[in-house]
């Protein structure tokens, strides 16, 4: 499965239904879950890393557009 991170990030950044808080909260939830997985010594799912990366880029893109 090929992921187009740039396209997904751009689509999320331009979605007016999502607030800056929604992005922050989603990233925080993923970070918390990754921390728990790491503490248990379990393998980290690549999908979670991709999701976090997409959300971070989308949030950064949106913040750049505001300035």
PDB file of N, CA and C in Angstrom:
ATOM      1  N   UNK A   1       0.843  -1.176   0.000  1.00  0.00           N
ATOM      2  CA  UNK A   1       0.000   0.000   0.000  1.00  0.00           C
ATOM      3  C   UNK A   1       0.888   1.240   0.000  1.00  0.00           C
ATOM      4  N   UNK A   2       0.725   2.062  -1.017  1.00  0.00           N
ATOM      5  CA  UNK A   2       1.519   3.271  -1.113  1.00  0.00           C
ATOM      6  C   UNK A   2       0.770   4.419  -0.443  1.00  0.00           C
ATOM      7  N   UNK A   3       1.462   5.137   0.405  1.00  0.00           N
ATOM      8  CA  UNK A   3       0.861   6.274   1.097  1.00  0.00           C
ATOM      9  C   UNK A   3       1.401   7.568   0.503  1.00  0.00           C
ATOM     10  N   UNK A   4       0.504   8.463   0.168  1.00  0.00           N
ATOM     11  CA  UNK A   4       0.904   9.778  -0.301  1.00  0.00           C
ATOM     12  C   UNK A   4       0.745  10.734   0.873  1.00  0.00           C
ATOM     13  N   UNK A   5       1.802  10.841   1.645  1.00  0.00           N
ATOM     14  CA  UNK A   5       1.777  11.625   2.879  1.00  0.00           C
ATOM     15  C   UNK A   5       1.487  13.093   2.591  1.00  0.00           C
ATOM     16  N   UNK A   6       2.080  13.622   1.540  1.00  0.00           N
ATOM     17  CA  UNK A   6       1.880  15.036   1.217  1.00  0.00           C
ATOM     18  C   UNK A   6       0.416  15.313   0.874  1.00  0.00           C
ATOM     19  N   UNK A   7      -0.201  14.440   0.086  1.00  0.00           N
ATOM     20  CA  UNK A   7      -1.598  14.651  -0.303  1.00  0.00           C
ATOM     21  C   UNK A   7      -2.529  14.528   0.896  1.00  0.00           C
ATOM     22  N   UNK A   8      -2.300  13.526   1.737  1.00  0.00           N
ATOM     23  CA  UNK A   8      -3.145  13.363   2.926  1.00  0.00           C
ATOM     24  C   UNK A   8      -2.992  14.546   3.864  1.00  0.00           C
ATOM     25  N   UNK A   9      -1.762  15.004   4.043  1.00  0.00           N
ATOM     26  CA  UNK A   9      -1.516  16.142   4.933  1.00  0.00           C
ATOM     27  C   UNK A   9      -2.184  17.403   4.415  1.00  0.00           C
ATOM     28  N   UNK A  10      -2.069  17.643   3.112  1.00  0.00           N
ATOM     29  CA  UNK A  10      -2.686  18.835   2.516  1.00  0.00           C
ATOM     30  C   UNK A  10      -4.199  18.783   2.656  1.00  0.00           C
ATOM     31  N   UNK A  11      -4.771  17.620   2.435  1.00  0.00           N
ATOM     32  CA  UNK A  11      -6.226  17.478   2.555  1.00  0.00           C
ATOM     33  C   UNK A  11      -6.686  17.755   3.986  1.00  0.00           C
ATOM     34  N   UNK A  12      -5.955  17.208   4.948  1.00  0.00           N
ATOM     35  CA  UNK A  12      -6.320  17.444   6.355  1.00  0.00           C
ATOM     36  C   UNK A  12      -6.125  18.907   6.740  1.00  0.00           C
ATOM     37  N   UNK A  13      -5.041  19.511   6.286  1.00  0.00           N
ATOM     38  CA  UNK A  13      -4.760  20.905   6.640  1.00  0.00           C
ATOM     39  C   UNK A  13      -5.831  21.846   6.113  1.00  0.00           C
ATOM     40  N   UNK A  14      -6.417  21.506   4.976  1.00  0.00           N
ATOM     41  CA  UNK A  14      -7.429  22.392   4.402  1.00  0.00           C
ATOM     42  C   UNK A  14      -8.846  22.071   4.871  1.00  0.00           C
ATOM     43  N   UNK A  15      -9.014  21.040   5.665  1.00  0.00           N
ATOM     44  CA  UNK A  15     -10.346  20.672   6.173  1.00  0.00           C
ATOM     45  C   UNK A  15     -10.756  21.638   7.279  1.00  0.00           C
ATOM     46  N   UNK A  16     -11.785  22.422   7.009  1.00  0.00           N
ATOM     47  CA  UNK A  16     -12.214  23.440   7.972  1.00  0.00           C
ATOM     48  C   UNK A  16     -12.964  22.846   9.165  1.00  0.00           C
ATOM     49  N   UNK A  17     -13.385  21.582   9.051  1.00  0.00           N
ATOM     50  CA  UNK A  17     -14.093  20.946  10.177  1.00  0.00           C
ATOM     51  C   UNK A  17     -13.129  20.578  11.316  1.00  0.00           C
ATOM     52  N   UNK A  18     -11.846  20.487  10.995  1.00  0.00           N
ATOM     53  CA  UNK A  18     -10.852  20.151  12.008  1.00  0.00           C
ATOM     54  C   UNK A  18     -10.246  21.421  12.584  1.00  0.00           C
ATOM     55  N   UNK A  19     -10.182  21.480  13.902  1.00  0.00           N
ATOM     56  CA  UNK A  19      -9.584  22.642  14.557  1.00  0.00           C
ATOM     57  C   UNK A  19      -8.122  22.355  14.878  1.00  0.00           C
ATOM     58  N   UNK A  20      -7.404  23.401  15.248  1.00  0.00           N
ATOM     59  CA  UNK A  20      -6.013  23.224  15.666  1.00  0.00           C
ATOM     60  C   UNK A  20      -5.949  22.306  16.885  1.00  0.00           C
ATOM     61  N   UNK A  21      -6.942  22.437  17.755  1.00  0.00           N
ATOM     62  CA  UNK A  21      -7.001  21.584  18.934  1.00  0.00           C
ATOM     63  C   UNK A  21      -7.189  20.122  18.530  1.00  0.00           C
ATOM     64  N   UNK A  22      -8.005  19.857  17.517  1.00  0.00           N
ATOM     65  CA  UNK A  22      -8.195  18.487  17.040  1.00  0.00           C
ATOM     66  C   UNK A  22      -6.868  17.873  16.602  1.00  0.00           C
ATOM     67  N   UNK A  23      -6.064  18.659  15.879  1.00  0.00           N
ATOM     68  CA  UNK A  23      -4.751  18.155  15.458  1.00  0.00           C
ATOM     69  C   UNK A  23      -3.871  17.880  16.671  1.00  0.00           C
ATOM     70  N   UNK A  24      -3.815  18.846  17.576  1.00  0.00           N
ATOM     71  CA  UNK A  24      -2.969  18.687  18.754  1.00  0.00           C
ATOM     72  C   UNK A  24      -3.395  17.459  19.558  1.00  0.00           C
ATOM     73  N   UNK A  25      -4.683  17.298  19.761  1.00  0.00           N
ATOM     74  CA  UNK A  25      -5.201  16.191  20.568  1.00  0.00           C
ATOM     75  C   UNK A  25      -4.917  14.841  19.903  1.00  0.00           C
ATOM     76  N   UNK A  26      -5.087  14.761  18.592  1.00  0.00           N
ATOM     77  CA  UNK A  26      -4.818  13.508  17.884  1.00  0.00           C
ATOM     78  C   UNK A  26      -3.346  13.123  17.983  1.00  0.00           C
ATOM     79  N   UNK A  27      -2.468  14.107  17.809  1.00  0.00           N
ATOM     80  CA  UNK A  27      -1.032  13.830  17.924  1.00  0.00           C
ATOM     81  C   UNK A  27      -0.689  13.401  19.341  1.00  0.00           C
ATOM     82  N   UNK A  28      -1.270  14.067  20.320  1.00  0.00           N
ATOM     83  CA  UNK A  28      -1.029  13.726  21.734  1.00  0.00           C
ATOM     84  C   UNK A  28      -1.485  12.303  22.039  1.00  0.00           C
ATOM     85  N   UNK A  29      -2.655  11.923  21.535  1.00  0.00           N
ATOM     86  CA  UNK A  29      -3.165  10.569  21.777  1.00  0.00           C
ATOM     87  C   UNK A  29      -2.243   9.515  21.162  1.00  0.00           C
ATOM     88  N   UNK A  30      -1.764   9.784  19.947  1.00  0.00           N
ATOM     89  CA  UNK A  30      -0.848   8.837  19.298  1.00  0.00           C
ATOM     90  C   UNK A  30       0.465   8.765  20.076  1.00  0.00           C
ATOM     91  N   UNK A  31       0.997   9.911  20.484  1.00  0.00           N
ATOM     92  CA  UNK A  31       2.241   9.912  21.267  1.00  0.00           C
ATOM     93  C   UNK A  31       2.079   9.132  22.569  1.00  0.00           C
ATOM     94  N   UNK A  32       0.955   9.325  23.243  1.00  0.00           N
ATOM     95  CA  UNK A  32       0.704   8.598  24.496  1.00  0.00           C
ATOM     96  C   UNK A  32       0.628   7.093  24.260  1.00  0.00           C
ATOM     97  N   UNK A  33      -0.053   6.705  23.197  1.00  0.00           N
ATOM     98  CA  UNK A  33      -0.177   5.283  22.882  1.00  0.00           C
ATOM     99  C   UNK A  33       1.182   4.680  22.493  1.00  0.00           C
ATOM    100  N   UNK A  34       1.968   5.416  21.725  1.00  0.00           N
ATOM    101  CA  UNK A  34       3.302   4.926  21.363  1.00  0.00           C
ATOM    102  C   UNK A  34       4.182   4.762  22.598  1.00  0.00           C
ATOM    103  N   UNK A  35       4.059   5.678  23.529  1.00  0.00           N
ATOM    104  CA  UNK A  35       4.822   5.577  24.784  1.00  0.00           C
ATOM    105  C   UNK A  35       4.447   4.306  25.539  1.00  0.00           C
ATOM    106  N   UNK A  36       3.143   4.038  25.630  1.00  0.00           N
ATOM    107  CA  UNK A  36       2.691   2.834  26.334  1.00  0.00           C
ATOM    108  C   UNK A  36       3.170   1.563  25.626  1.00  0.00           C
ATOM    109  N   UNK A  37       3.107   1.553  24.318  1.00  0.00           N
ATOM    110  CA  UNK A  37       3.573   0.391  23.547  1.00  0.00           C
ATOM    111  C   UNK A  37       5.059   0.169  23.795  1.00  0.00           C
ATOM    112  N   UNK A  38       5.823   1.255  23.768  1.00  0.00           N
ATOM    113  CA  UNK A  38       7.268   1.142  23.987  1.00  0.00           C
ATOM    114  C   UNK A  38       7.579   0.651  25.402  1.00  0.00           C
ATOM    115  N   UNK A  39       6.848   1.140  26.380  1.00  0.00           N
ATOM    116  CA  UNK A  39       7.067   0.709  27.768  1.00  0.00           C
ATOM    117  C   UNK A  39       6.788  -0.775  27.950  1.00  0.00           C
ATOM    118  N   UNK A  40       5.790  -1.302  27.243  1.00  0.00           N
ATOM    119  CA  UNK A  40       5.474  -2.726  27.328  1.00  0.00           C
ATOM    120  C   UNK A  40       6.445  -3.578  26.530  1.00  0.00           C
ATOM    121  N   UNK A  41       7.270  -2.935  25.717  1.00  0.00           N
ATOM    122  CA  UNK A  41       8.242  -3.671  24.920  1.00  0.00           C
ATOM    123  C   UNK A  41       7.647  -4.294  23.667  1.00  0.00           C
ATOM    124  N   UNK A  42       6.476  -3.823  23.269  1.00  0.00           N
ATOM    125  CA  UNK A  42       5.821  -4.351  22.073  1.00  0.00           C
ATOM    126  C   UNK A  42       6.345  -3.647  20.827  1.00  0.00           C
ATOM    127  N   UNK A  43       6.202  -4.288  19.677  1.00  0.00           N
ATOM    128  CA  UNK A  43       6.612  -3.619  18.433  1.00  0.00           C
ATOM    129  C   UNK A  43       5.691  -2.443  18.129  1.00  0.00           C
ATOM    130  N   UNK A  44       6.261  -1.400  17.578  1.00  0.00           N
ATOM    131  CA  UNK A  44       5.504  -0.196  17.265  1.00  0.00           C
ATOM    132  C   UNK A  44       4.891  -0.347  15.873  1.00  0.00           C
ATOM    133  N   UNK A  45       3.572  -0.194  15.761  1.00  0.00           N
ATOM    134  CA  UNK A  45       2.913  -0.309  14.455  1.00  0.00           C
ATOM    135  C   UNK A  45       3.317   0.844  13.526  1.00  0.00           C
ATOM    136  N   UNK A  46       3.726   0.500  12.327  1.00  0.00           N
ATOM    137  CA  UNK A  46       4.135   1.514  11.357  1.00  0.00           C
ATOM    138  C   UNK A  46       2.981   2.461  11.010  1.00  0.00           C
ATOM    139  N   UNK A  47       1.748   1.948  11.034  1.00  0.00           N
ATOM    140  CA  UNK A  47       0.600   2.798  10.708  1.00  0.00           C
ATOM    141  C   UNK A  47       0.487   3.965  11.681  1.00  0.00           C
ATOM    142  N   UNK A  48       0.831   3.724  12.937  1.00  0.00           N
ATOM    143  CA  UNK A  48       0.763   4.805  13.921  1.00  0.00           C
ATOM    144  C   UNK A  48       1.823   5.864  13.633  1.00  0.00           C
ATOM    145  N   UNK A  49       2.995   5.420  13.218  1.00  0.00           N
ATOM    146  CA  UNK A  49       4.052   6.375  12.886  1.00  0.00           C
ATOM    147  C   UNK A  49       3.670   7.205  11.661  1.00  0.00           C
ATOM    148  N   UNK A  50       3.087   6.551  10.658  1.00  0.00           N
ATOM    149  CA  UNK A  50       2.624   7.281   9.479  1.00  0.00           C
ATOM    150  C   UNK A  50       1.529   8.271   9.851  1.00  0.00           C
ATOM    151  N   UNK A  51       0.589   7.846  10.672  1.00  0.00           N
ATOM    152  CA  UNK A  51      -0.509   8.726  11.077  1.00  0.00           C
ATOM    153  C   UNK A  51       0.022   9.946  11.816  1.00  0.00           C
ATOM    154  N   UNK A  52       0.952   9.731  12.721  1.00  0.00           N
ATOM    155  CA  UNK A  52       1.528  10.851  13.463  1.00  0.00           C
ATOM    156  C   UNK A  52       2.253  11.809  12.525  1.00  0.00           C
ATOM    157  N   UNK A  53       2.982  11.253  11.571  1.00  0.00           N
ATOM    158  CA  UNK A  53       3.718  12.077  10.613  1.00  0.00           C
ATOM    159  C   UNK A  53       2.760  12.916   9.761  1.00  0.00           C
ATOM    160  N   UNK A  54       1.706  12.306   9.280  1.00  0.00           N
ATOM    161  CA  UNK A  54       0.706  13.014   8.468  1.00  0.00           C
ATOM    162  C   UNK A  54       0.073  14.139   9.281  1.00  0.00           C
ATOM    163  N   UNK A  55      -0.293  13.846  10.516  1.00  0.00           N
ATOM    164  CA  UNK A  55      -0.921  14.866  11.361  1.00  0.00           C
ATOM    165  C   UNK A  55       0.034  16.012  11.673  1.00  0.00           C
ATOM    166  N   UNK A  56       1.290  15.691  11.934  1.00  0.00           N
ATOM    167  CA  UNK A  56       2.265  16.752  12.225  1.00  0.00           C
ATOM    168  C   UNK A  56       2.471  17.667  11.025  1.00  0.00           C
ATOM    169  N   UNK A  57       2.569  17.077   9.846  1.00  0.00           N
ATOM    170  CA  UNK A  57       2.742  17.892   8.640  1.00  0.00           C
ATOM    171  C   UNK A  57       1.497  18.741   8.397  1.00  0.00           C
ATOM    172  N   UNK A  58       0.319  18.161   8.563  1.00  0.00           N
ATOM    173  CA  UNK A  58      -0.927  18.902   8.363  1.00  0.00           C
ATOM    174  C   UNK A  58      -1.017  20.068   9.345  1.00  0.00           C
ATOM    175  N   UNK A  59      -0.690  19.809  10.583  1.00  0.00           N
ATOM    176  CA  UNK A  59      -0.744  20.886  11.592  1.00  0.00           C
ATOM    177  C   UNK A  59       0.262  21.975  11.262  1.00  0.00           C
ATOM    178  N   UNK A  60       1.457  21.594  10.874  1.00  0.00           N
ATOM    179  CA  UNK A  60       2.487  22.567  10.511  1.00  0.00           C
ATOM    180  C   UNK A  60       2.060  23.390   9.293  1.00  0.00           C
ATOM    181  N   UNK A  61       1.478  22.728   8.310  1.00  0.00           N
ATOM    182  CA  UNK A  61       1.002  23.423   7.102  1.00  0.00           C
ATOM    183  C   UNK A  61      -0.066  24.440   7.459  1.00  0.00           C
ATOM    184  N   UNK A  62      -0.977  24.039   8.306  1.00  0.00           N
ATOM    185  CA  UNK A  62      -2.053  24.949   8.702  1.00  0.00           C
ATOM    186  C   UNK A  62      -1.501  26.147   9.470  1.00  0.00           C
ATOM    187  N   UNK A  63      -0.551  25.903  10.360  1.00  0.00           N
ATOM    188  CA  UNK A  63       0.039  27.009  11.124  1.00  0.00           C
ATOM    189  C   UNK A  63       0.787  27.973  10.220  1.00  0.00           C
ATOM    190  N   UNK A  64       1.455  27.451   9.192  1.00  0.00           N
ATOM    191  CA  UNK A  64       2.176  28.314   8.250  1.00  0.00           C
ATOM    192  C   UNK A  64       1.211  29.172   7.453  1.00  0.00           C
ATOM    193  N   UNK A  65       0.044  28.620   7.117  1.00  0.00           N
ATOM    194  CA  UNK A  65      -0.936  29.376   6.343  1.00  0.00           C
ATOM    195  C   UNK A  65      -1.516  30.533   7.145  1.00  0.00           C
ATOM    196  N   UNK A  66      -1.563  30.380   8.461  1.00  0.00           N
ATOM    197  CA  UNK A  66      -2.143  31.421   9.317  1.00  0.00           C
ATOM    198  C   UNK A  66      -1.220  32.616   9.450  1.00  0.00           C
ATOM    199  N   UNK A  67       0.061  32.421   9.269  1.00  0.00           N
ATOM    200  CA  UNK A  67       1.003  33.529   9.471  1.00  0.00           C
ATOM    201  C   UNK A  67       1.271  34.281   8.213  1.00  0.00           C
TER     202      UNK A  67
END
